[in-house]
Short mmCIF file of C-alpha atoms and ligand atoms in Angstrom, two decimals:
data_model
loop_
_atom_site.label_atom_id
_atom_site.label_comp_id
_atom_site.label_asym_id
_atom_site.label_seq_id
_atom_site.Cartn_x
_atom_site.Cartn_y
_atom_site.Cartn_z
CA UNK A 1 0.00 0.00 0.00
CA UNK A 2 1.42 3.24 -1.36
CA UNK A 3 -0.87 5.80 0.50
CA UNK A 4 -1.72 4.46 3.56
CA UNK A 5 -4.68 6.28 4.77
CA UNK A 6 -5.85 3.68 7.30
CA UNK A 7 -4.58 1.09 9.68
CA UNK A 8 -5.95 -2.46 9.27
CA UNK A 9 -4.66 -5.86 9.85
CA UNK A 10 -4.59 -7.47 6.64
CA UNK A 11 -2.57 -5.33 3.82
CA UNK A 12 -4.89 -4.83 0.56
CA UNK A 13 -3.62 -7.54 -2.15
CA UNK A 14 -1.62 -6.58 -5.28
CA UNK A 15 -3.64 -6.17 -8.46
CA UNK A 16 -0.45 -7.68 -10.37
CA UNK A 17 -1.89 -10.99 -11.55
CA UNK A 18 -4.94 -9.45 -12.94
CA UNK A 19 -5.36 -10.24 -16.37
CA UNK A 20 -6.18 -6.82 -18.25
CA UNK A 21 -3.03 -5.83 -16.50
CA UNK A 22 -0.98 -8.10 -17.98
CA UNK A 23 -2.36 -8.03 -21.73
CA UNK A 24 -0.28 -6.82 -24.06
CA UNK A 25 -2.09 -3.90 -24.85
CA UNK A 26 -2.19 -2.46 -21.19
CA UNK A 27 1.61 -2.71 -20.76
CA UNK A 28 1.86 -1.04 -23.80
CA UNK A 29 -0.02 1.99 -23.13
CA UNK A 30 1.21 2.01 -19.31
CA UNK A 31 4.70 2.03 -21.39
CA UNK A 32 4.22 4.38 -23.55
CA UNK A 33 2.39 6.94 -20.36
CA UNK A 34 5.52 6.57 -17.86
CA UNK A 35 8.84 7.97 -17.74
CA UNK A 36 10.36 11.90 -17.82
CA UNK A 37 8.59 12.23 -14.11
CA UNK A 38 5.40 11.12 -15.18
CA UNK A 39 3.32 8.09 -13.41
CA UNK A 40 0.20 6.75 -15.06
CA UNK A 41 -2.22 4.59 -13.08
CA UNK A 42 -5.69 3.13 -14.09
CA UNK A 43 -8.51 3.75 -11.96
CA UNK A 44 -12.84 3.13 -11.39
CA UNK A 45 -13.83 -0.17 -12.49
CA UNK A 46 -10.85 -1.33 -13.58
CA UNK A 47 -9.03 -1.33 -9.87
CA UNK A 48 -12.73 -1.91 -8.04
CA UNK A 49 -13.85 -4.98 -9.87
CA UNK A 50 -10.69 -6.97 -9.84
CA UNK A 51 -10.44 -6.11 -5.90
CA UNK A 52 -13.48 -7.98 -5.97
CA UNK A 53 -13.23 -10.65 -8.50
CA UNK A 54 -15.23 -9.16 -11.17
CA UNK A 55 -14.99 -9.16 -14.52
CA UNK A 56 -13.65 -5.91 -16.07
CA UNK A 57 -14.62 -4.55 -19.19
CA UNK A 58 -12.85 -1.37 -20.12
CA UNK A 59 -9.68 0.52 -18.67
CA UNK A 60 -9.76 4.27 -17.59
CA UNK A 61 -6.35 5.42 -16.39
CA UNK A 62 -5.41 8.56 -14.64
CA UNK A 63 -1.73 10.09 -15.41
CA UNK A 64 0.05 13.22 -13.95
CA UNK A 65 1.24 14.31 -18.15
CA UNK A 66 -1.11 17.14 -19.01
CA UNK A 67 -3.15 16.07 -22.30
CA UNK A 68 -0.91 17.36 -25.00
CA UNK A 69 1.86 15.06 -23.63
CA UNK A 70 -0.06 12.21 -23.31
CA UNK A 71 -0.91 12.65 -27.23
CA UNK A 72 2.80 13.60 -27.87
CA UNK A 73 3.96 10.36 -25.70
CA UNK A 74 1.75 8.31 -27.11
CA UNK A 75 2.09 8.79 -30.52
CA UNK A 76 6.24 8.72 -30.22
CA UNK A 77 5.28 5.16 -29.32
CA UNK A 78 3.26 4.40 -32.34
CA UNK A 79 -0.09 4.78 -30.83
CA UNK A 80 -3.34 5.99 -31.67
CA UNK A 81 -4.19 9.30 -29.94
CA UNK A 82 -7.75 10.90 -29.73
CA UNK A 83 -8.05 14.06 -28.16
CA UNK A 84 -11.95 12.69 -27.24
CA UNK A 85 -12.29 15.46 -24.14
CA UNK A 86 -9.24 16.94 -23.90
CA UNK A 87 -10.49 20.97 -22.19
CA UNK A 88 -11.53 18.31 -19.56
CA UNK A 89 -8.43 16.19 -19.60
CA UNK A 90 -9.64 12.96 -21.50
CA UNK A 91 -7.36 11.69 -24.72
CA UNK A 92 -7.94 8.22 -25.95
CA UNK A 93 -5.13 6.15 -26.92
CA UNK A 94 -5.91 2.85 -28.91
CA UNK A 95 -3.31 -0.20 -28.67
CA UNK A 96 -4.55 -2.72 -31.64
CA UNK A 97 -7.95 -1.48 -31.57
CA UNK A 98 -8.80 -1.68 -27.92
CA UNK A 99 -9.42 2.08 -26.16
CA UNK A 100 -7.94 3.68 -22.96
CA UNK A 101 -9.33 6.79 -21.59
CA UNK A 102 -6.77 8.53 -20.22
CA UNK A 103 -7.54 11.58 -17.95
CA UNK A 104 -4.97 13.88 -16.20
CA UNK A 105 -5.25 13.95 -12.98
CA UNK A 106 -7.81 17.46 -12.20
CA UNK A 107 -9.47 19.22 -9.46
CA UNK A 108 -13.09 20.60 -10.03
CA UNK A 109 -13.08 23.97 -9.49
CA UNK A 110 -16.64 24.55 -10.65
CA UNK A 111 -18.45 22.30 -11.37
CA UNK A 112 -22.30 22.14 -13.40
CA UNK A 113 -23.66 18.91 -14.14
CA UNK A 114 -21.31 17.11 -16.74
CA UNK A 115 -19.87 20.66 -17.32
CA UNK A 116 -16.70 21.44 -14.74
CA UNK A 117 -14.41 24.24 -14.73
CA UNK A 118 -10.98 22.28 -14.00
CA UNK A 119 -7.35 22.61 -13.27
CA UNK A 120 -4.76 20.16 -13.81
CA UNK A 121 -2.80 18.98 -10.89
CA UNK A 122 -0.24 16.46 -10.44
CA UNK A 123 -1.38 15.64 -6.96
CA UNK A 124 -3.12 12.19 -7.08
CA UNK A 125 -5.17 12.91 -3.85
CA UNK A 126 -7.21 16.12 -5.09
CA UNK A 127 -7.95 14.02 -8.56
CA UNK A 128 -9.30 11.54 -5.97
CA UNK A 129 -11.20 14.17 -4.29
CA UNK A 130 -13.03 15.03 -7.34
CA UNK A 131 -14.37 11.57 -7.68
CA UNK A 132 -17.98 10.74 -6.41
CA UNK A 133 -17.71 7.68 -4.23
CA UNK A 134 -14.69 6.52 -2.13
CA UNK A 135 -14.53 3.36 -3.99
CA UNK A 136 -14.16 4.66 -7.42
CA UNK A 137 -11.15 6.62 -5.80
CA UNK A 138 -8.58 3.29 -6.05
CA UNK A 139 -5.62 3.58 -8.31
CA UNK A 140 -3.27 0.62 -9.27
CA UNK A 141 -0.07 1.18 -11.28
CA UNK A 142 1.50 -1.00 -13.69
CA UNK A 143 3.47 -3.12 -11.00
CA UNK A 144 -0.13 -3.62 -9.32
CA UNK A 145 0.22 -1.74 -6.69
CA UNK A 146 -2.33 -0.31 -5.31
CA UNK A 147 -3.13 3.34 -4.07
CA UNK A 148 -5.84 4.18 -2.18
CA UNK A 149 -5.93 8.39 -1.13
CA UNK A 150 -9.34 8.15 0.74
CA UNK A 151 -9.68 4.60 2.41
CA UNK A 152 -11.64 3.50 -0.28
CA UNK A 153 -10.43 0.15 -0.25
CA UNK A 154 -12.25 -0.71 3.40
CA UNK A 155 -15.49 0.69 1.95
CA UNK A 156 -15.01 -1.43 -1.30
CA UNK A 157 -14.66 -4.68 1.35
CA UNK A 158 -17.62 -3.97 3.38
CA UNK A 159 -20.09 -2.73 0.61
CA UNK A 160 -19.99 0.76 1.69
CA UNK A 161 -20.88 3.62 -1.18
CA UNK A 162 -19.53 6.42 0.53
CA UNK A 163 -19.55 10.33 -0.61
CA UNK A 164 -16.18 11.45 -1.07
CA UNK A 165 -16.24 15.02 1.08
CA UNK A 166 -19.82 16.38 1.63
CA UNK A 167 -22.47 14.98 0.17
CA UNK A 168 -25.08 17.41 -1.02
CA UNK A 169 -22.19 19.49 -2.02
CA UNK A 170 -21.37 16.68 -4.17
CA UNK A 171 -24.52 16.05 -5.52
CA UNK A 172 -25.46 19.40 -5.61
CA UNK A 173 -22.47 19.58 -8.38
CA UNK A 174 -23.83 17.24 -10.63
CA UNK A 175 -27.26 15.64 -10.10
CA UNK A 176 -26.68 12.47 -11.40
CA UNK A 177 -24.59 11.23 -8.55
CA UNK A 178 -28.25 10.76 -6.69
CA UNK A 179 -28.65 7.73 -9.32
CA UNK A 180 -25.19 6.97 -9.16
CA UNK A 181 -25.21 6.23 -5.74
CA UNK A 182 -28.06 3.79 -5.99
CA UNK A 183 -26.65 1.93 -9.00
CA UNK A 184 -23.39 1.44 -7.01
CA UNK A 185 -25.39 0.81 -3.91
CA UNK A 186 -27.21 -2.05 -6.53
CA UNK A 187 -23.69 -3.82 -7.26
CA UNK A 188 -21.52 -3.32 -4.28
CA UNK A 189 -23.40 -2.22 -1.67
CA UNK A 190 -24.02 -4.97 1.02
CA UNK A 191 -25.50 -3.82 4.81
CA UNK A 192 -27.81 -1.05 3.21
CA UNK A 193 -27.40 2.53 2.25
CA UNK A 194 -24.94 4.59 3.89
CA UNK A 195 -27.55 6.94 6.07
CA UNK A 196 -25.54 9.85 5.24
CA UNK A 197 -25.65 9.36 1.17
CA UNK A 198 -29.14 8.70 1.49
CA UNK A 199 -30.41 11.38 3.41
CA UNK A 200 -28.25 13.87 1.47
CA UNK A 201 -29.77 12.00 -1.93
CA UNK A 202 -33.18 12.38 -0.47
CA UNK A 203 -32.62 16.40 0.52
CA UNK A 204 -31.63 16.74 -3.04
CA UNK A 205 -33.86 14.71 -5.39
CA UNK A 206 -35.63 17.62 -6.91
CA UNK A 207 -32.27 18.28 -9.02
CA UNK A 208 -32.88 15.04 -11.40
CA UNK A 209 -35.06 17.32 -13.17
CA UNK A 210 -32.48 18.82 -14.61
CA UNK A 211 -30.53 16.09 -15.61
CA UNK A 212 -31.21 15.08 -19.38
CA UNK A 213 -32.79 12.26 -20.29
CA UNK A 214 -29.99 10.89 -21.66
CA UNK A 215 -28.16 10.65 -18.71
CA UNK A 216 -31.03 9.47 -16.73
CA UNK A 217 -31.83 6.56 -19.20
CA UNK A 218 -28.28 5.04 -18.85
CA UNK A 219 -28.35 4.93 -14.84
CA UNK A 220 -31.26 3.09 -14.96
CA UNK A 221 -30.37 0.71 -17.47
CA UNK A 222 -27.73 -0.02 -15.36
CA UNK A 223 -29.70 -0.28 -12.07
CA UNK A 224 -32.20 -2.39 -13.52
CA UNK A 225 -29.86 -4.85 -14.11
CA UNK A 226 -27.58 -4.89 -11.43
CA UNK A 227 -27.25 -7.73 -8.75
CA UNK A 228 -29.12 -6.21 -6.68
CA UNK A 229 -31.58 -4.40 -8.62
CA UNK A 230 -34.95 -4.43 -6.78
CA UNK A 231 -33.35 -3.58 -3.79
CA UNK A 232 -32.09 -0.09 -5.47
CA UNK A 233 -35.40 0.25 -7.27
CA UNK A 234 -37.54 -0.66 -4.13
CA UNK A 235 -35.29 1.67 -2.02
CA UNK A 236 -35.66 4.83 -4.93
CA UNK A 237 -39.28 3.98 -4.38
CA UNK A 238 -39.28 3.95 -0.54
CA UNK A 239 -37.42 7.10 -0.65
CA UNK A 240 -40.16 8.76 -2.60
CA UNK A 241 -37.69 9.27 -6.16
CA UNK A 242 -38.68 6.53 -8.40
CA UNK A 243 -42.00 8.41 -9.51
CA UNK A 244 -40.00 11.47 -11.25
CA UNK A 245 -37.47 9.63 -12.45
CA UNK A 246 -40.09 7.62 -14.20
CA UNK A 247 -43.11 10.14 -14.03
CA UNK A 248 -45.09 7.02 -13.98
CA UNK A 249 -46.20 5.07 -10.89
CA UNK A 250 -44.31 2.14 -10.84
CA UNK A 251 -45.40 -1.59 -10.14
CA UNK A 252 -42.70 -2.85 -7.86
CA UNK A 253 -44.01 -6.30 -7.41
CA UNK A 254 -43.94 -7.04 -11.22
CA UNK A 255 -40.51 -6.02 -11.38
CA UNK A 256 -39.75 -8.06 -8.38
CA UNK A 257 -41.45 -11.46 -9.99
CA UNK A 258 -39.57 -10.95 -13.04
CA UNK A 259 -36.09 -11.09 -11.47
CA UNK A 260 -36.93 -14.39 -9.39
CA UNK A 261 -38.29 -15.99 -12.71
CA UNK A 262 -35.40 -15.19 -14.41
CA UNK A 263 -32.88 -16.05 -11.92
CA UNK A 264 -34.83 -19.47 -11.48
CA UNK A 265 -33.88 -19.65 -15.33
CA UNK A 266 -30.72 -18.26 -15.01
CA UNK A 267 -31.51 -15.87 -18.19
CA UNK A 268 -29.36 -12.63 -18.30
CA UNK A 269 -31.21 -9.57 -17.54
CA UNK A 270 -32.49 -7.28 -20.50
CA UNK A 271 -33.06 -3.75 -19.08
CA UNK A 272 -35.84 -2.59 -21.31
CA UNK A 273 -38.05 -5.66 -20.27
CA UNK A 274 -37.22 -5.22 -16.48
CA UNK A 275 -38.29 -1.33 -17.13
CA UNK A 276 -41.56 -2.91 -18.99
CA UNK A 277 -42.55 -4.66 -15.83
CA UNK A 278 -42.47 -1.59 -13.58
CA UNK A 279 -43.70 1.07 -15.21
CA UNK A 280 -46.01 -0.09 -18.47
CA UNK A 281 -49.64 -0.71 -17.73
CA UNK A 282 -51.00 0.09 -20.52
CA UNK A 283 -49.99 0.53 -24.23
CA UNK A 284 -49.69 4.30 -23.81
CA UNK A 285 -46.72 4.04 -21.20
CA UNK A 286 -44.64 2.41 -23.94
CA UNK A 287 -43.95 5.21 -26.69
CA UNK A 288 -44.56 7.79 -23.74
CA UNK A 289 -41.63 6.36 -22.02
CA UNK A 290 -39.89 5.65 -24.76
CA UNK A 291 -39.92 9.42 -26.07
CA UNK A 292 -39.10 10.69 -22.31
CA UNK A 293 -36.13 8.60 -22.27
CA UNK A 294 -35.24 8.58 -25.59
CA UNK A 295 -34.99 5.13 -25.76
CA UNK A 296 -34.64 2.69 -29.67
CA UNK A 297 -37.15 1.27 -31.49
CA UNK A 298 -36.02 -2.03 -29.98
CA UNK A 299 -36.40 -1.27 -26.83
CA UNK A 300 -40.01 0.77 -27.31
CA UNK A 301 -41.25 -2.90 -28.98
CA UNK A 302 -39.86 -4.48 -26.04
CA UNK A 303 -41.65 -1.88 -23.73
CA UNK A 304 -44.70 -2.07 -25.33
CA UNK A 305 -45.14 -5.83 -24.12
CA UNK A 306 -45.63 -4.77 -20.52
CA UNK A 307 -49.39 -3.97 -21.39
CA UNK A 308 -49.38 -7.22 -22.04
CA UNK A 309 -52.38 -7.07 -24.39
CA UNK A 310 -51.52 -10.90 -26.11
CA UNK A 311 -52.05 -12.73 -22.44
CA UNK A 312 -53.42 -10.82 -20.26
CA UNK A 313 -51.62 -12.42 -17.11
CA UNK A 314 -53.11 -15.87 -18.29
CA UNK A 315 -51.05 -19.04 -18.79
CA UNK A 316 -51.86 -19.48 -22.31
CA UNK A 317 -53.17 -23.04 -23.92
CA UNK A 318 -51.12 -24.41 -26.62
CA UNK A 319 -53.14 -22.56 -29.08
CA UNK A 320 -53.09 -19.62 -27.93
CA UNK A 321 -49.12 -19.56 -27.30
CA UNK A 322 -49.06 -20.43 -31.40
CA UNK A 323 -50.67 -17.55 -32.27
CA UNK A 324 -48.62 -15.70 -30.10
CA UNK A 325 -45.59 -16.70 -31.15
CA UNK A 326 -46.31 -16.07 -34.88
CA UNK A 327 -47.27 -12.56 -34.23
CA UNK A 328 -44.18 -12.01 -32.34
CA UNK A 329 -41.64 -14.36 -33.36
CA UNK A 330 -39.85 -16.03 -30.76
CA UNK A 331 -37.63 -13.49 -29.18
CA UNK A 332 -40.61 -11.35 -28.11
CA UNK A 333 -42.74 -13.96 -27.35
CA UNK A 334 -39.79 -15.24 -24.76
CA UNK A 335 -40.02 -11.75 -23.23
CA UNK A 336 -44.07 -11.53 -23.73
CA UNK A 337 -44.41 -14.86 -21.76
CA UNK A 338 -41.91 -13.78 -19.19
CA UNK A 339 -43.83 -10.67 -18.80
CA UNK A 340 -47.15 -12.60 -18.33
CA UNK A 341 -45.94 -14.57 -15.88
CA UNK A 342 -44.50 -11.93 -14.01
CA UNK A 343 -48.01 -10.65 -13.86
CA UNK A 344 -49.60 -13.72 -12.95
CA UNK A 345 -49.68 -15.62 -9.47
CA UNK A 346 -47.73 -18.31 -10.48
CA UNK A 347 -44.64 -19.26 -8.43
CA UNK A 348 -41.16 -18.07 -10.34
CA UNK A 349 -40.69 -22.04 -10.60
CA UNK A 350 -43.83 -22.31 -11.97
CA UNK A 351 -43.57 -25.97 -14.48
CA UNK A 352 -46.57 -24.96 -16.88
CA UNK A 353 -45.42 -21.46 -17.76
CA UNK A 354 -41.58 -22.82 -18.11
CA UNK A 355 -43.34 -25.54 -20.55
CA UNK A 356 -44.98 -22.16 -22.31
CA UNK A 357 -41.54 -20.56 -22.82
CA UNK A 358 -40.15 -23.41 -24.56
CA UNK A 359 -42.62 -23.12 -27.19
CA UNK A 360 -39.95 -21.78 -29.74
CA UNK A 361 -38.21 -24.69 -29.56
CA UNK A 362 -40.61 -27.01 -30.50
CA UNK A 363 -43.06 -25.50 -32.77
CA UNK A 364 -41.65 -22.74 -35.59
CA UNK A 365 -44.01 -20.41 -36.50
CA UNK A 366 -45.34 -21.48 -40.51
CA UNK A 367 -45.43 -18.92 -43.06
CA UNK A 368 -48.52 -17.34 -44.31
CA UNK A 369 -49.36 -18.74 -47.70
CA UNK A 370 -50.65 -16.13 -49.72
CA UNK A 371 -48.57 -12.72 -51.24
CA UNK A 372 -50.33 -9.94 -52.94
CA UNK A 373 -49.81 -11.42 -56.04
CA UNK A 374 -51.93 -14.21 -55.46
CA UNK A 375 -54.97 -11.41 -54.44
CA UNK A 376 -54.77 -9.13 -56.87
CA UNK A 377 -54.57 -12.50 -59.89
CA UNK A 378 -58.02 -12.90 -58.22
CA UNK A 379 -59.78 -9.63 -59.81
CA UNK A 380 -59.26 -5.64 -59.95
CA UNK A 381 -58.04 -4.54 -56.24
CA UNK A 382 -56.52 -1.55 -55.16
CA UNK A 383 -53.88 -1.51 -52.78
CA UNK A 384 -55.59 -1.17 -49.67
CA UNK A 385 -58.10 -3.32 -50.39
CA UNK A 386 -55.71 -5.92 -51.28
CA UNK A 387 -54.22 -5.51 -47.78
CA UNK A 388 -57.65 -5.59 -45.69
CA UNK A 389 -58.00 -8.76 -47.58
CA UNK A 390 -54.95 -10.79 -47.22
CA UNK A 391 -55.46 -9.35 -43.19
CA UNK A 392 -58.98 -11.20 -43.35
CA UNK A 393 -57.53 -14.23 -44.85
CA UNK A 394 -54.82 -14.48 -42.47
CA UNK A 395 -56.58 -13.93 -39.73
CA UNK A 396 -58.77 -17.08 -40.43
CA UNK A 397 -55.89 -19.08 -41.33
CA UNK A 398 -54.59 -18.36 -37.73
CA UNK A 399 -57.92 -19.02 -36.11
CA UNK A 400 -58.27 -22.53 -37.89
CA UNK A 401 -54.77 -22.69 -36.35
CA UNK A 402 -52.35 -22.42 -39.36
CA UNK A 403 -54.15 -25.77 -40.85
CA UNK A 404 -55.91 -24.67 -44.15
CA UNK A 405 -54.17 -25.20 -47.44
CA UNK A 406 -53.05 -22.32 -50.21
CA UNK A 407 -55.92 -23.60 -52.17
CA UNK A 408 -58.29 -23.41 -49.49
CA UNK A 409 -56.99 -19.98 -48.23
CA UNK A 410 -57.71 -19.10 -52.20
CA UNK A 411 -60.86 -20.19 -52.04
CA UNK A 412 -61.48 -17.91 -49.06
CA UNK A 413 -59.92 -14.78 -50.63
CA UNK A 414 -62.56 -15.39 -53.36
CA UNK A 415 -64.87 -15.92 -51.30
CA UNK A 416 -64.15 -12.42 -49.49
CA UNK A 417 -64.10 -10.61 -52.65
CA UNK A 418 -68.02 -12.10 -53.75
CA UNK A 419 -69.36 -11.18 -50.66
CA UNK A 420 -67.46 -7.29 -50.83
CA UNK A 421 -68.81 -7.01 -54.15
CA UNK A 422 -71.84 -8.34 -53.46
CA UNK A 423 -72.74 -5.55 -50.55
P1 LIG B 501 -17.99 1.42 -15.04
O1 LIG B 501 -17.13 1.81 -16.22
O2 LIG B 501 -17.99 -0.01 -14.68
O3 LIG B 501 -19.33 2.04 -15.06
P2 LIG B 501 -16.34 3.26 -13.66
O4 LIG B 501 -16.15 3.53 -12.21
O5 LIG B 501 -15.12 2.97 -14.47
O6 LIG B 501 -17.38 2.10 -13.75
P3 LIG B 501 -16.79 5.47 -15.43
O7 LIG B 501 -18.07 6.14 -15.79
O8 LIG B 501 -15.98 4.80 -16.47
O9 LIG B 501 -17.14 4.47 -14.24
O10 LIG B 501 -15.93 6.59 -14.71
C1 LIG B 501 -14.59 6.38 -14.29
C2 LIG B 501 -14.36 7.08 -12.96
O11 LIG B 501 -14.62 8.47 -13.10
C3 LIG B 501 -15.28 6.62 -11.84
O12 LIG B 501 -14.79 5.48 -11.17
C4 LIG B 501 -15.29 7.82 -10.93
O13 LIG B 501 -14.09 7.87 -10.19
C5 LIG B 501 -15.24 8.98 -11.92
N1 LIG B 501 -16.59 9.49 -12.27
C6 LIG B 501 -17.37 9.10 -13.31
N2 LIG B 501 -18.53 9.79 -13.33
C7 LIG B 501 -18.49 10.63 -12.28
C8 LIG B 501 -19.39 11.61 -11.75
N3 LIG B 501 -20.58 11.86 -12.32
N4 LIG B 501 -18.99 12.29 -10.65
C9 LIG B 501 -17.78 12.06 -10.08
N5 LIG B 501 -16.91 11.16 -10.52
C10 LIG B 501 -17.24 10.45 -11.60
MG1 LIG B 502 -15.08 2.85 -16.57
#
């Protein structure tokens, strides 16, 4: 321990054998970052999750070079260098297509949201200072060694998400902290919220408003995946925030079925359908949320499931499930089902609604045998005739449950058209 900043019996373990440390690619750019008085370390997720045994996904680092040297240094050593947020410190240098952010180190001297005024320093505990919680304040060099300016490596241990200096000060400096602290509360907390965080949090909520949705949507995301994501939602609820972060009033126990069914299943978490179960009632929520949050196309579909119009909480009968899963081909109709059940009273281990989700795999979906085409050969149409009438067609096709033949379904079409011209 570089830093030491408190006493404890057992010394914090090196981060040396941790694999994104030893890739190729890390000791390139930690090479290329060091030397001439300079000292580059990564930090955040990086140092946190392999304290814990996590997987990591991406590297930030933090380095004492101010940003023009860090482009200079690393393209002297043949790398990549985008100057992605460099008036706030942030280059990124690519080694063989994989990206480091690399921030010198920087007090806050004002900050606005996203939007800081900011002064470079090369002193590593007032760049730790300006981070939110103590344990995204650990640093780890390229020996492994860890540094830890604030004792975050105790609160990292015991699940503690801890303000770094005071905490509506902090928040009050950029809003989003407030979800912040839940979703890290959601994956590391462990004996509850830190009183403290929360209170300040609670004193503060009306600033969300101003946070765009943007930012919003991506905490949430986040939280409603997490390990422990009903506890975070439940305790935003508790708390009295969920309802404008969502402006909707949110069905907690939905969202709470959902996660046991699909743990029983051990099925990765999709955000948009965990956001389906608590807040969309009704097919209105969906594109209302949707636009509020800015959210895809994909995920709107997805949303739009949690009025759950095709089952209506119902286990459905064999039949039923077909003609579900040809309207929504199988992906939705996984999420559709899921949904249902969530809604239903069924245990999470239910046998008859796990026998519903396999549908997919034992039944594909036929194809509808008519095309325009074969409509308009019957007799003068116009196009949105044509339409209405392959619609009416199909639709009895799926009644008689995908059974009658092309010639039959023919036979139907002209049938149709008689009676239409006949009226
Ligand atoms: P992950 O990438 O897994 O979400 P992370 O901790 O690396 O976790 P980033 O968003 O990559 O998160 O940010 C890197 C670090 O920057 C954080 O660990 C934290 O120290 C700091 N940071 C990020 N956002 C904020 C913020 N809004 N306020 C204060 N510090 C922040
Ligand atoms: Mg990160």
């Amino acid at each position: 321990m570089a830093e030491p900043s408190s006493s404890r019996a057992v010394a914090p373990p090196s981060l040396k054998d941790a694999a994104w440390l030893q890739r190729p690619e890390t000791r390139c750019v930690f090479a290329a970052l060091t030397g001439d008085g300079i000292e580059t370390r990564a930090v955040g997720g990086a140092v946190r999750n392999t304290l814990l045994g996590r997987d990591v996904s991406e590297v930030d680092l933090a380095t004492t070079a101010l940003p023009k040297t860090v482009m200079t240094m690393a393209r002297k050593a043949g790398l990549k260098a985008v100057p992605t947020g460099i008036a706030h410190g942030t280059v990124t240098v690519v080694v063989d297509g994989e990206s480091f952010e690399v921030t010198t180190l920087r007090r806050d001297v004002e900050t606005f949201g996203r939007h800081a005024t900011i002064a470079f320093t090369e002193d590593w505990t007032e760049d730790a200072q300006r981070r939110d919680f103590t344990l995204n304040a650990l640093y780890a060099d390229a020996d492994g060694t860890l540094y830890d300016p604030l004792g975050g490596y105790d609160d990292l241990i015991t699940g503690r998400v801890r303000f770094i200096g005071e905490a509506d000060e902090r928040i009050k400096e950029d809003y989003l902290r407030i979800l912040r602290y839940f979703r890290f509360n959601a994956y590391y907390g462990k004996d509850g919220l830190d009183p403290a965080g929360l209170a300040a949090c609670v004193r503060q909520h009306a600033g969300l408003a101003k946070l765009s949705a943007e930012r919003v949507a991506g905490e949430l995301r986040r939280i409603l995946i997490a390990p422990r994501a009903f506890a975070a939602v439940k305790a935003l609820f508790d708390y009295g925030l969920l309802s404008g972060v969502l402006s909707a009033a949110p069905r907690l126990d939905r969202l709470s079925r959902l996660i046991a069914i699909e743990e029983g299943l051990s099925r990765a978490p999709d955000p948009a359908l965990r956001l389906a179960a608590l807040s969309v009632f009704v097919r209105e929520d969906a594109p209302r949320l949707a636009a509020r949050f800015k959210l895809s196309n994909a995920e709107q579909a997805v949303l739009a499931l949690g009025a759950d119009d095709g089952l209506d909480g119902e286990l459905p009968d064999e039949d039923t499930a077909k003609r579900l899963l040809y309207r929504l081909g199988p992906d939705r109709f996984a999420l559709q089902v899921l949904l249902a059940w969530a809604g239903s009273d069924a245990a999470p281990d239910d046998s008859d609604w796990r026998e519903a989700l396999t549908l997919p795999a034992r039944w594909e979906a036929p194809v509808f045998p008519l095309r325009g085409p074969d409509v308009t050969a019957l007799g003068n149409l116009k196009g949105p005739e044509i339409g209405a009438l392959l619609r009416a067609v199909e639709q009895a096709w799926i009644d008689g449950g995908f059974a009658e033949t092309r010639e039959k379904l023919l036979e139907r079409a002209k049938a149709h058209m008689a009676k239409a011209s006949a009226s």
